[in-house]
Amino acid sequence: SDSHRNPLLAVRDCVKMSSVAEVKQGYELFDPRAYLQNNYTHPRANFESEDCVVPWKLRCLVRGRTLLDIGSGPTIYQVISACEHFEEIILSDYLEVNRQELSKWLHGEPDAFDWSPYLKYPPTRGDSKAERLRQKVKGVWRCDVQQPNPLHPASLGPVDAITTTFCLEAVSADKRSLESALANVTTLLVPGGFLLMIGALDESYYLAGQVRIPVLPVDEEYVKQAVTGAGYRIRVFQTYIMPAGLKIGVDDVRGVFYLQAQKL
Ligand SMILES: C[S@@+](CC[C@H](N)C(=O)[O-])C[C@H]1O[C@@H](n2cnc3c(N)ncnc32)[C@H](O)[C@@H]1O
Ligand SMILES: O=S(=O)(c1ccc2c(c1)CN[C@@H](CF)C2)N1CCSCC1
């Protein structure tokens, strides 16, 4: 970096380095089960209430052969709807502990997280949605969106659709890092393919067990600008304001955005 020539740049890089290090350090202590408990059990996973978050998220009408989920974490809710519209699904995450949590569910292990309330929505006929999803998920790979080739192994060709939920803003130290991560992810998508993103609005931290992980606060305007700037046309953009009753101290999120964008 050119900070050795300019002391002010050295301060900037030092500040940036501390926030990059802070993000990385946070994920060393990330506890999947605490994260699941905080966000995917009552009250946030309340399917009865009108202002419940879940129904708002699980619709996905994009179709194709292969869907890649980036930054899956220990969760599968984000690909439930997609399994009706894609032949193959690849999950991916940075942490082995999350990939192990996903593997537990995929293999039907007794101590896996119970996603059955999510799998009942929307109601469908025929064989179990859980079994269909288990058939469609072809792998759980390592990914690092801060790398030019985010996926390991890098053997997957461009995919028809990418989903990513609560990831980019939660793993980027600053806007330049988020835009770089989005550009890296975009290289994995075919031209004309769809990016389906869910993210946190104006969130600065979240808890995942004994760790408080910093989040880059982003608003609707910035998200639209970043996605457009990454070479997409935004087709759908929706905002969900987090009701006071779902602000339970596990983060300081103001709301949630959902977007569908097509790669030009
Ligand atoms: C807030 S969680 C989101 C999990 C899940 N997608 C959801 O909707 O709840 C952020 C995820 O990003 C992952 N992550 C952290 N650093 C990453 C990186 N550099 N590249 C890709 N994923 C990363 C974490 O392991 C974690 O699973
Ligand atoms: O919107 S949620 O309440 C939710 C779910 C996950 C997260 C947040 C919010 C906000 N903080 C994020 C930290 F990155 C993680 N939701 C939980 C029920 S299923 C759909 C998603």
mmCIF file of N, CA and C in Angstrom, residues 193-263:
data_model
loop_
_atom_site.group_PDB
_atom_site.id
_atom_site.type_symbol
_atom_site.label_atom_id
_atom_site.label_comp_id
_atom_site.label_asym_id
_atom_site.label_seq_id
_atom_site.Cartn_x
_atom_site.Cartn_y
_atom_site.Cartn_z
ATOM 1 N N GLY A 193 -27.916 -14.178 -15.561
ATOM 2 C CA GLY A 193 -28.316 -14.902 -14.352
ATOM 3 C C GLY A 193 -28.787 -13.948 -13.254
ATOM 4 N N PHE A 194 -29.424 -14.532 -12.235
ATOM 5 C CA PHE A 194 -30.028 -13.710 -11.180
ATOM 6 C C PHE A 194 -29.266 -13.804 -9.862
ATOM 7 N N LEU A 195 -29.135 -12.630 -9.242
ATOM 8 C CA LEU A 195 -28.644 -12.518 -7.873
ATOM 9 C C LEU A 195 -29.859 -12.263 -6.982
ATOM 10 N N LEU A 196 -30.055 -13.144 -6.003
ATOM 11 C CA LEU A 196 -31.159 -13.000 -5.045
ATOM 12 C C LEU A 196 -30.508 -12.752 -3.688
ATOM 13 N N MET A 197 -30.652 -11.529 -3.203
ATOM 14 C CA MET A 197 -29.943 -11.151 -1.990
ATOM 15 C C MET A 197 -30.917 -10.679 -0.908
ATOM 16 N N ILE A 198 -30.644 -11.109 0.289
ATOM 17 C CA ILE A 198 -31.337 -10.609 1.482
ATOM 18 C C ILE A 198 -30.253 -10.039 2.384
ATOM 19 N N GLY A 199 -30.519 -8.893 2.994
ATOM 20 C CA GLY A 199 -29.485 -8.332 3.850
ATOM 21 C C GLY A 199 -30.067 -7.439 4.929
ATOM 22 N N ALA A 200 -29.190 -7.061 5.839
ATOM 23 C CA ALA A 200 -29.577 -6.245 6.993
ATOM 24 C C ALA A 200 -29.410 -4.772 6.656
ATOM 25 N N LEU A 201 -30.370 -3.971 7.092
ATOM 26 C CA LEU A 201 -30.305 -2.525 6.871
ATOM 27 C C LEU A 201 -29.872 -1.832 8.162
ATOM 28 N N ASP A 202 -28.825 -0.973 8.003
ATOM 29 C CA ASP A 202 -28.354 -0.137 9.114
ATOM 30 C C ASP A 202 -28.053 -0.961 10.368
ATOM 31 N N GLU A 203 -27.427 -2.083 10.145
ATOM 32 C CA GLU A 203 -27.017 -2.938 11.264
ATOM 33 C C GLU A 203 -25.529 -2.696 11.503
ATOM 34 N N SER A 204 -25.124 -2.609 12.787
ATOM 35 C CA SER A 204 -23.696 -2.371 13.062
ATOM 36 C C SER A 204 -23.052 -3.547 13.793
ATOM 37 N N TYR A 205 -23.866 -4.453 14.311
ATOM 38 C CA TYR A 205 -23.288 -5.642 14.976
ATOM 39 C C TYR A 205 -24.366 -6.713 15.086
ATOM 40 N N TYR A 206 -23.926 -7.928 15.316
ATOM 41 C CA TYR A 206 -24.828 -8.996 15.742
ATOM 42 C C TYR A 206 -24.089 -9.944 16.661
ATOM 43 N N LEU A 207 -24.858 -10.671 17.481
ATOM 44 C CA LEU A 207 -24.265 -11.617 18.437
ATOM 45 C C LEU A 207 -24.383 -13.034 17.892
ATOM 46 N N ALA A 208 -23.315 -13.811 18.124
ATOM 47 C CA ALA A 208 -23.346 -15.237 17.726
ATOM 48 C C ALA A 208 -22.627 -16.044 18.800
ATOM 49 N N GLY A 209 -23.241 -16.101 19.967
ATOM 50 C CA GLY A 209 -22.634 -16.780 21.110
ATOM 51 C C GLY A 209 -21.833 -15.768 21.927
ATOM 52 N N GLN A 210 -20.573 -16.075 22.193
ATOM 53 C CA GLN A 210 -19.737 -15.193 23.045
ATOM 54 C C GLN A 210 -19.106 -14.067 22.242
ATOM 55 N N VAL A 211 -19.525 -13.925 21.007
ATOM 56 C CA VAL A 211 -18.864 -12.939 20.150
ATOM 57 C C VAL A 211 -19.866 -11.935 19.586
ATOM 58 N N ARG A 212 -19.378 -10.694 19.507
ATOM 59 C CA ARG A 212 -20.145 -9.586 18.907
ATOM 60 C C ARG A 212 -19.457 -9.248 17.601
ATOM 61 N N ILE A 213 -20.129 -9.533 16.504
ATOM 62 C CA ILE A 213 -19.496 -9.408 15.193
ATOM 63 C C ILE A 213 -19.894 -8.078 14.552
ATOM 64 N N PRO A 214 -18.907 -7.281 14.122
ATOM 65 C CA PRO A 214 -19.232 -5.988 13.506
ATOM 66 C C PRO A 214 -19.869 -6.187 12.138
ATOM 67 N N VAL A 215 -20.804 -5.320 11.813
ATOM 68 C CA VAL A 215 -21.484 -5.360 10.516
ATOM 69 C C VAL A 215 -21.345 -3.984 9.884
ATOM 70 N N LEU A 216 -21.168 -3.949 8.568
ATOM 71 C CA LEU A 216 -21.122 -2.670 7.852
ATOM 72 C C LEU A 216 -22.554 -2.141 7.683
ATOM 73 N N PRO A 217 -22.891 -1.018 8.327
ATOM 74 C CA PRO A 217 -24.261 -0.491 8.167
ATOM 75 C C PRO A 217 -24.490 -0.017 6.732
ATOM 76 N N VAL A 218 -25.534 -0.522 6.091
ATOM 77 C CA VAL A 218 -25.873 -0.098 4.724
ATOM 78 C C VAL A 218 -27.356 0.268 4.686
ATOM 79 N N ASP A 219 -27.699 1.266 3.844
ATOM 80 C CA ASP A 219 -29.111 1.603 3.677
ATOM 81 C C ASP A 219 -29.555 1.216 2.279
ATOM 82 N N GLU A 220 -30.850 1.376 1.994
ATOM 83 C CA GLU A 220 -31.415 0.942 0.712
ATOM 84 C C GLU A 220 -30.689 1.600 -0.460
ATOM 85 N N GLU A 221 -30.442 2.884 -0.322
ATOM 86 C CA GLU A 221 -29.825 3.644 -1.433
ATOM 87 C C GLU A 221 -28.436 3.080 -1.767
ATOM 88 N N TYR A 222 -27.656 2.815 -0.718
ATOM 89 C CA TYR A 222 -26.307 2.297 -0.973
ATOM 90 C C TYR A 222 -26.369 0.901 -1.596
ATOM 91 N N VAL A 223 -27.253 0.057 -1.099
ATOM 92 C CA VAL A 223 -27.347 -1.313 -1.640
ATOM 93 C C VAL A 223 -27.685 -1.266 -3.128
ATOM 94 N N LYS A 224 -28.672 -0.418 -3.473
ATOM 95 C CA LYS A 224 -29.058 -0.297 -4.896
ATOM 96 C C LYS A 224 -27.882 0.193 -5.725
ATOM 97 N N GLN A 225 -27.144 1.171 -5.186
ATOM 98 C CA GLN A 225 -25.992 1.744 -5.909
ATOM 99 C C GLN A 225 -24.896 0.685 -6.084
ATOM 100 N N ALA A 226 -24.640 -0.088 -5.023
ATOM 101 C CA ALA A 226 -23.560 -1.087 -5.095
ATOM 102 C C ALA A 226 -23.914 -2.207 -6.081
ATOM 103 N N VAL A 227 -25.174 -2.663 -6.050
ATOM 104 C CA VAL A 227 -25.575 -3.765 -6.935
ATOM 105 C C VAL A 227 -25.617 -3.285 -8.387
ATOM 106 N N THR A 228 -26.145 -2.107 -8.613
ATOM 107 C CA THR A 228 -26.146 -1.535 -9.975
ATOM 108 C C THR A 228 -24.717 -1.349 -10.464
ATOM 109 N N GLY A 229 -23.875 -0.855 -9.573
ATOM 110 C CA GLY A 229 -22.472 -0.623 -9.930
ATOM 111 C C GLY A 229 -21.702 -1.904 -10.209
ATOM 112 N N ALA A 230 -22.224 -3.026 -9.708
ATOM 113 C CA ALA A 230 -21.548 -4.322 -9.926
ATOM 114 C C ALA A 230 -22.000 -4.952 -11.237
ATOM 115 N N GLY A 231 -22.858 -4.224 -11.997
ATOM 116 C CA GLY A 231 -23.241 -4.709 -13.325
ATOM 117 C C GLY A 231 -24.548 -5.472 -13.364
ATOM 118 N N TYR A 232 -25.473 -5.069 -12.498
ATOM 119 C CA TYR A 232 -26.794 -5.705 -12.470
ATOM 120 C C TYR A 232 -27.892 -4.699 -12.810
ATOM 121 N N ARG A 233 -29.029 -5.238 -13.280
ATOM 122 C CA ARG A 233 -30.247 -4.447 -13.330
ATOM 123 C C ARG A 233 -31.152 -4.967 -12.223
ATOM 124 N N ILE A 234 -31.527 -4.110 -11.306
ATOM 125 C CA ILE A 234 -32.372 -4.519 -10.174
ATOM 126 C C ILE A 234 -33.803 -4.684 -10.655
ATOM 127 N N ARG A 235 -34.344 -5.885 -10.459
ATOM 128 C CA ARG A 235 -35.710 -6.185 -10.939
ATOM 129 C C ARG A 235 -36.738 -6.064 -9.814
ATOM 130 N N VAL A 236 -36.317 -6.427 -8.604
ATOM 131 C CA VAL A 236 -37.198 -6.360 -7.425
ATOM 132 C C VAL A 236 -36.373 -5.810 -6.272
ATOM 133 N N PHE A 237 -36.971 -4.887 -5.516
ATOM 134 C CA PHE A 237 -36.313 -4.428 -4.292
ATOM 135 C C PHE A 237 -37.404 -4.185 -3.256
ATOM 136 N N GLN A 238 -37.331 -4.926 -2.178
ATOM 137 C CA GLN A 238 -38.339 -4.784 -1.126
ATOM 138 C C GLN A 238 -37.637 -4.550 0.211
ATOM 139 N N THR A 239 -38.320 -3.787 1.057
ATOM 140 C CA THR A 239 -37.777 -3.504 2.381
ATOM 141 C C THR A 239 -38.780 -3.945 3.433
ATOM 142 N N TYR A 240 -38.259 -4.561 4.483
ATOM 143 C CA TYR A 240 -39.086 -5.013 5.595
ATOM 144 C C TYR A 240 -38.533 -4.336 6.839
ATOM 145 N N ILE A 241 -39.342 -3.533 7.519
ATOM 146 C CA ILE A 241 -38.874 -2.855 8.730
ATOM 147 C C ILE A 241 -39.028 -3.831 9.896
ATOM 148 N N MET A 242 -37.965 -4.018 10.641
ATOM 149 C CA MET A 242 -38.021 -4.965 11.749
ATOM 150 C C MET A 242 -38.951 -4.420 12.838
ATOM 151 N N PRO A 243 -40.012 -5.157 13.164
ATOM 152 C CA PRO A 243 -40.939 -4.683 14.203
ATOM 153 C C PRO A 243 -40.248 -4.631 15.567
ATOM 154 N N ALA A 244 -40.707 -3.739 16.408
ATOM 155 C CA ALA A 244 -40.081 -3.582 17.733
ATOM 156 C C ALA A 244 -40.034 -4.917 18.477
ATOM 157 N N GLY A 245 -41.053 -5.730 18.313
ATOM 158 C CA GLY A 245 -41.124 -7.007 19.031
ATOM 159 C C GLY A 245 -40.068 -8.008 18.595
ATOM 160 N N LEU A 246 -39.447 -7.743 17.412
ATOM 161 C CA LEU A 246 -38.402 -8.668 16.934
ATOM 162 C C LEU A 246 -37.012 -8.089 17.135
ATOM 163 N N LYS A 247 -36.963 -6.912 17.756
ATOM 164 C CA LYS A 247 -35.660 -6.325 18.136
ATOM 165 C C LYS A 247 -35.353 -6.854 19.534
ATOM 166 N N ILE A 248 -34.619 -7.963 19.588
ATOM 167 C CA ILE A 248 -34.500 -8.730 20.836
ATOM 168 C C ILE A 248 -33.095 -8.692 21.419
ATOM 169 N N GLY A 249 -32.299 -7.752 20.916
ATOM 170 C CA GLY A 249 -30.989 -7.565 21.538
ATOM 171 C C GLY A 249 -29.877 -8.395 20.927
ATOM 172 N N VAL A 250 -30.207 -9.174 19.884
ATOM 173 C CA VAL A 250 -29.167 -10.008 19.247
ATOM 174 C C VAL A 250 -28.446 -9.272 18.122
ATOM 175 N N ASP A 251 -28.979 -8.076 17.788
ATOM 176 C CA ASP A 251 -28.345 -7.228 16.771
ATOM 177 C C ASP A 251 -29.023 -5.857 16.863
ATOM 178 N N ASP A 252 -28.638 -4.930 16.026
ATOM 179 C CA ASP A 252 -29.324 -3.616 16.039
ATOM 180 C C ASP A 252 -29.883 -3.322 14.651
ATOM 181 N N VAL A 253 -30.366 -4.372 13.993
ATOM 182 C CA VAL A 253 -30.852 -4.230 12.616
ATOM 183 C C VAL A 253 -32.095 -3.346 12.584
ATOM 184 N N ARG A 254 -32.181 -2.475 11.612
ATOM 185 C CA ARG A 254 -33.381 -1.600 11.455
ATOM 186 C C ARG A 254 -34.412 -2.293 10.585
ATOM 187 N N GLY A 255 -33.944 -2.985 9.584
ATOM 188 C CA GLY A 255 -34.857 -3.650 8.658
ATOM 189 C C GLY A 255 -34.079 -4.624 7.804
ATOM 190 N N VAL A 256 -34.800 -5.222 6.861
ATOM 191 C CA VAL A 256 -34.213 -6.244 5.992
ATOM 192 C C VAL A 256 -34.589 -5.908 4.556
ATOM 193 N N PHE A 257 -33.632 -6.013 3.657
ATOM 194 C CA PHE A 257 -33.975 -5.818 2.240
ATOM 195 C C PHE A 257 -33.942 -7.156 1.512
ATOM 196 N N TYR A 258 -34.748 -7.215 0.455
ATOM 197 C CA TYR A 258 -34.752 -8.380 -0.436
ATOM 198 C C TYR A 258 -34.646 -7.847 -1.849
ATOM 199 N N LEU A 259 -33.704 -8.367 -2.611
ATOM 200 C CA LEU A 259 -33.613 -7.904 -4.001
ATOM 201 C C LEU A 259 -33.398 -9.063 -4.954
ATOM 202 N N GLN A 260 -33.912 -8.864 -6.160
ATOM 203 C CA GLN A 260 -33.619 -9.753 -7.275
ATOM 204 C C GLN A 260 -32.984 -8.862 -8.335
ATOM 205 N N ALA A 261 -31.793 -9.231 -8.783
ATOM 206 C CA ALA A 261 -31.095 -8.410 -9.776
ATOM 207 C C ALA A 261 -30.526 -9.317 -10.856
ATOM 208 N N GLN A 262 -30.604 -8.832 -12.106
ATOM 209 C CA GLN A 262 -30.118 -9.643 -13.235
ATOM 210 C C GLN A 262 -28.770 -9.117 -13.710
ATOM 211 N N LYS A 263 -27.816 -10.046 -13.875
ATOM 212 C CA LYS A 263 -26.465 -9.672 -14.315
ATOM 213 C C LYS A 263 -26.528 -9.294 -15.799
#
